[in-house]
PDB file of C-alpha atoms in Angstrom:
ATOM      1  CA  UNK A   1     -10.528 -82.508 -29.318  1.00  0.00           C
ATOM      2  CA  UNK A   2     -11.986 -80.321 -31.545  1.00  0.00           C
ATOM      3  CA  UNK A   3     -10.025 -81.998 -34.289  1.00  0.00           C
ATOM      4  CA  UNK A   4     -11.199 -85.337 -33.605  1.00  0.00           C
ATOM      5  CA  UNK A   5     -14.789 -83.856 -33.716  1.00  0.00           C
ATOM      6  CA  UNK A   6     -14.190 -82.418 -37.281  1.00  0.00           C
ATOM      7  CA  UNK A   7     -13.471 -86.292 -38.642  1.00  0.00           C
ATOM      8  CA  UNK A   8     -16.728 -87.527 -37.598  1.00  0.00           C
ATOM      9  CA  UNK A   9     -18.281 -84.627 -38.812  1.00  0.00           C
ATOM     10  CA  UNK A  10     -21.717 -85.983 -41.017  1.00  0.00           C
ATOM     11  CA  UNK A  11     -22.177 -84.386 -44.630  1.00  0.00           C
ATOM     12  CA  UNK A  12     -25.589 -83.281 -45.168  1.00  0.00           C
ATOM     13  CA  UNK A  13     -27.347 -85.254 -47.703  1.00  0.00           C
ATOM     14  CA  UNK A  14     -28.150 -83.735 -51.058  1.00  0.00           C
ATOM     15  CA  UNK A  15     -31.105 -82.044 -52.037  1.00  0.00           C
ATOM     16  CA  UNK A  16     -33.693 -84.050 -54.134  1.00  0.00           C
ATOM     17  CA  UNK A  17     -33.203 -81.732 -57.243  1.00  0.00           C
ATOM     18  CA  UNK A  18     -29.963 -82.211 -56.675  1.00  0.00           C
ATOM     19  CA  UNK A  19     -29.490 -85.836 -56.494  1.00  0.00           C
ATOM     20  CA  UNK A  20     -31.704 -85.595 -59.568  1.00  0.00           C
ATOM     21  CA  UNK A  21     -29.842 -83.190 -61.538  1.00  0.00           C
ATOM     22  CA  UNK A  22     -26.807 -85.806 -60.730  1.00  0.00           C
ATOM     23  CA  UNK A  23     -28.095 -88.449 -62.146  1.00  0.00           C
ATOM     24  CA  UNK A  24     -29.168 -86.637 -65.875  1.00  0.00           C
ATOM     25  CA  UNK A  25     -25.543 -85.229 -65.718  1.00  0.00           C
ATOM     26  CA  UNK A  26     -24.405 -88.725 -65.321  1.00  0.00           C
ATOM     27  CA  UNK A  27     -26.860 -90.001 -68.568  1.00  0.00           C
ATOM     28  CA  UNK A  28     -25.763 -87.002 -70.478  1.00  0.00           C
ATOM     29  CA  UNK A  29     -21.691 -88.148 -69.525  1.00  0.00           C
ATOM     30  CA  UNK A  30     -22.098 -91.398 -70.450  1.00  0.00           C
ATOM     31  CA  UNK A  31     -23.713 -90.429 -73.429  1.00  0.00           C
ATOM     32  CA  UNK A  32     -20.604 -87.906 -74.138  1.00  0.00           C
ATOM     33  CA  UNK A  33     -18.435 -90.891 -73.650  1.00  0.00           C
ATOM     34  CA  UNK A  34     -19.857 -93.225 -76.321  1.00  0.00           C
ATOM     35  CA  UNK A  35     -19.809 -90.037 -79.007  1.00  0.00           C
ATOM     36  CA  UNK A  36     -16.335 -89.160 -78.081  1.00  0.00           C
ATOM     37  CA  UNK A  37     -15.454 -92.927 -78.483  1.00  0.00           C
ATOM     38  CA  UNK A  38     -17.085 -92.616 -82.227  1.00  0.00           C
ATOM     39  CA  UNK A  39     -15.905 -89.621 -83.239  1.00  0.00           C
ATOM     40  CA  UNK A  40     -12.180 -91.561 -82.775  1.00  0.00           C
ATOM     41  CA  UNK A  41     -13.437 -94.217 -84.824  1.00  0.00           C
ATOM     42  CA  UNK A  42     -14.296 -92.079 -87.544  1.00  0.00           C
ATOM     43  CA  UNK A  43     -11.490 -90.320 -87.538  1.00  0.00           C
ATOM     44  CA  UNK A  44      -9.345 -93.464 -87.915  1.00  0.00           C
ATOM     45  CA  UNK A  45     -11.471 -94.839 -90.581  1.00  0.00           C
ATOM     46  CA  UNK A  46     -11.264 -91.328 -92.684  1.00  0.00           C
ATOM     47  CA  UNK A  47      -7.423 -91.340 -91.873  1.00  0.00           C
ATOM     48  CA  UNK A  48      -7.623 -94.717 -93.808  1.00  0.00           C
ATOM     49  CA  UNK A  49      -9.415 -93.686 -96.924  1.00  0.00           C
ATOM     50  CA  UNK A  50      -7.098 -90.068 -96.674  1.00  0.00           C
ATOM     51  CA  UNK A  51      -3.843 -92.010 -96.998  1.00  0.00           C
ATOM     52  CA  UNK A  52      -4.032 -93.445-100.165  1.00  0.00           C
ATOM     53  CA  UNK A  53      -4.589 -89.757-101.926  1.00  0.00           C
ATOM     54  CA  UNK A  54      -1.800 -88.131 -99.488  1.00  0.00           C
ATOM     55  CA  UNK A  55       0.875 -90.925-100.634  1.00  0.00           C
ATOM     56  CA  UNK A  56      -0.196 -89.990-103.851  1.00  0.00           C
ATOM     57  CA  UNK A  57       0.013 -86.416-103.613  1.00  0.00           C
ATOM     58  CA  UNK A  58       3.363 -86.555-101.433  1.00  0.00           C
ATOM     59  CA  UNK A  59       4.827 -88.963-104.789  1.00  0.00           C
ATOM     60  CA  UNK A  60       3.766 -86.527-107.010  1.00  0.00           C
ATOM     61  CA  UNK A  61       5.256 -83.598-105.566  1.00  0.00           C
ATOM     62  CA  UNK A  62       8.473 -85.432-104.545  1.00  0.00           C
ATOM     63  CA  UNK A  63       9.326 -86.639-108.376  1.00  0.00           C
ATOM     64  CA  UNK A  64       9.370 -83.297-110.655  1.00  0.00           C
ATOM     65  CA  UNK A  65      11.028 -81.689-112.719  1.00  0.00           C
ATOM     66  CA  UNK A  66      14.999 -83.894-113.680  1.00  0.00           C
ATOM     67  CA  UNK A  67      16.437 -80.673-114.698  1.00  0.00           C
ATOM     68  CA  UNK A  68      15.893 -78.519-111.655  1.00  0.00           C
ATOM     69  CA  UNK A  69      16.404 -81.661-109.052  1.00  0.00           C
ATOM     70  CA  UNK A  70      17.265 -79.289-106.075  1.00  0.00           C
ATOM     71  CA  UNK A  71      14.188 -77.703-105.308  1.00  0.00           C
ATOM     72  CA  UNK A  72      13.013 -78.375-102.191  1.00  0.00           C
ATOM     73  CA  UNK A  73       9.060 -79.160-103.840  1.00  0.00           C
ATOM     74  CA  UNK A  74      10.252 -81.064-107.009  1.00  0.00           C
ATOM     75  CA  UNK A  75       7.131 -81.310-108.636  1.00  0.00           C
ATOM     76  CA  UNK A  76       6.099 -78.095-108.090  1.00  0.00           C
ATOM     77  CA  UNK A  77       9.334 -75.825-108.406  1.00  0.00           C
ATOM     78  CA  UNK A  78       9.123 -72.270-106.548  1.00  0.00           C
ATOM     79  CA  UNK A  79       6.032 -73.092-104.463  1.00  0.00           C
ATOM     80  CA  UNK A  80       7.482 -71.624-101.152  1.00  0.00           C
ATOM     81  CA  UNK A  81       9.076 -68.720-102.911  1.00  0.00           C
ATOM     82  CA  UNK A  82       5.413 -67.657-104.057  1.00  0.00           C
ATOM     83  CA  UNK A  83       3.628 -69.153-100.408  1.00  0.00           C
ATOM     84  CA  UNK A  84       5.877 -66.941 -98.673  1.00  0.00           C
ATOM     85  CA  UNK A  85       5.461 -63.222-101.092  1.00  0.00           C
ATOM     86  CA  UNK A  86       2.386 -64.782-100.953  1.00  0.00           C
ATOM     87  CA  UNK A  87       1.384 -64.351 -97.048  1.00  0.00           C
ATOM     88  CA  UNK A  88       0.776 -61.328 -95.649  1.00  0.00           C
ATOM     89  CA  UNK A  89       2.885 -61.667 -92.465  1.00  0.00           C
ATOM     90  CA  UNK A  90       5.724 -62.188 -94.950  1.00  0.00           C
ATOM     91  CA  UNK A  91       5.283 -60.395 -98.196  1.00  0.00           C
ATOM     92  CA  UNK A  92       7.542 -57.445 -97.520  1.00  0.00           C
ATOM     93  CA  UNK A  93      10.357 -59.839 -95.374  1.00  0.00           C
ATOM     94  CA  UNK A  94      11.322 -61.635 -98.559  1.00  0.00           C
ATOM     95  CA  UNK A  95      14.181 -59.594-100.164  1.00  0.00           C
ATOM     96  CA  UNK A  96      15.918 -59.948-103.769  1.00  0.00           C
ATOM     97  CA  UNK A  97      18.586 -62.107-102.091  1.00  0.00           C
ATOM     98  CA  UNK A  98      15.873 -64.591-100.606  1.00  0.00           C
ATOM     99  CA  UNK A  99      14.803 -66.141-103.440  1.00  0.00           C
ATOM    100  CA  UNK A 100      17.561 -68.401-105.194  1.00  0.00           C
ATOM    101  CA  UNK A 101      17.128 -69.992-101.440  1.00  0.00           C
ATOM    102  CA  UNK A 102      13.110 -70.306-101.939  1.00  0.00           C
ATOM    103  CA  UNK A 103      13.535 -71.566-105.442  1.00  0.00           C
TER     104      UNK A 103
END
């Protein structure tokens, strides 16, 4: 049976240069995995260092002018209106009647 013979087929051995290249690649990939682990550790460490700064910024923006409690960003009233007006994709889209909503 021809199909049964295919299962017994012997795969030729890689030439020496291919074996050496595979060994080099294995060593490279081991270093790459170590690199990725170290990057992940650094990201966690720096995120922990940044957290208090981000919390401070959040608190500053969340507490704002008591005279304008309806502002979406109380600490910086009018921020979103100005940001959208200055963005090239939206600058021509903001209409006069949009401004009160974005204040």
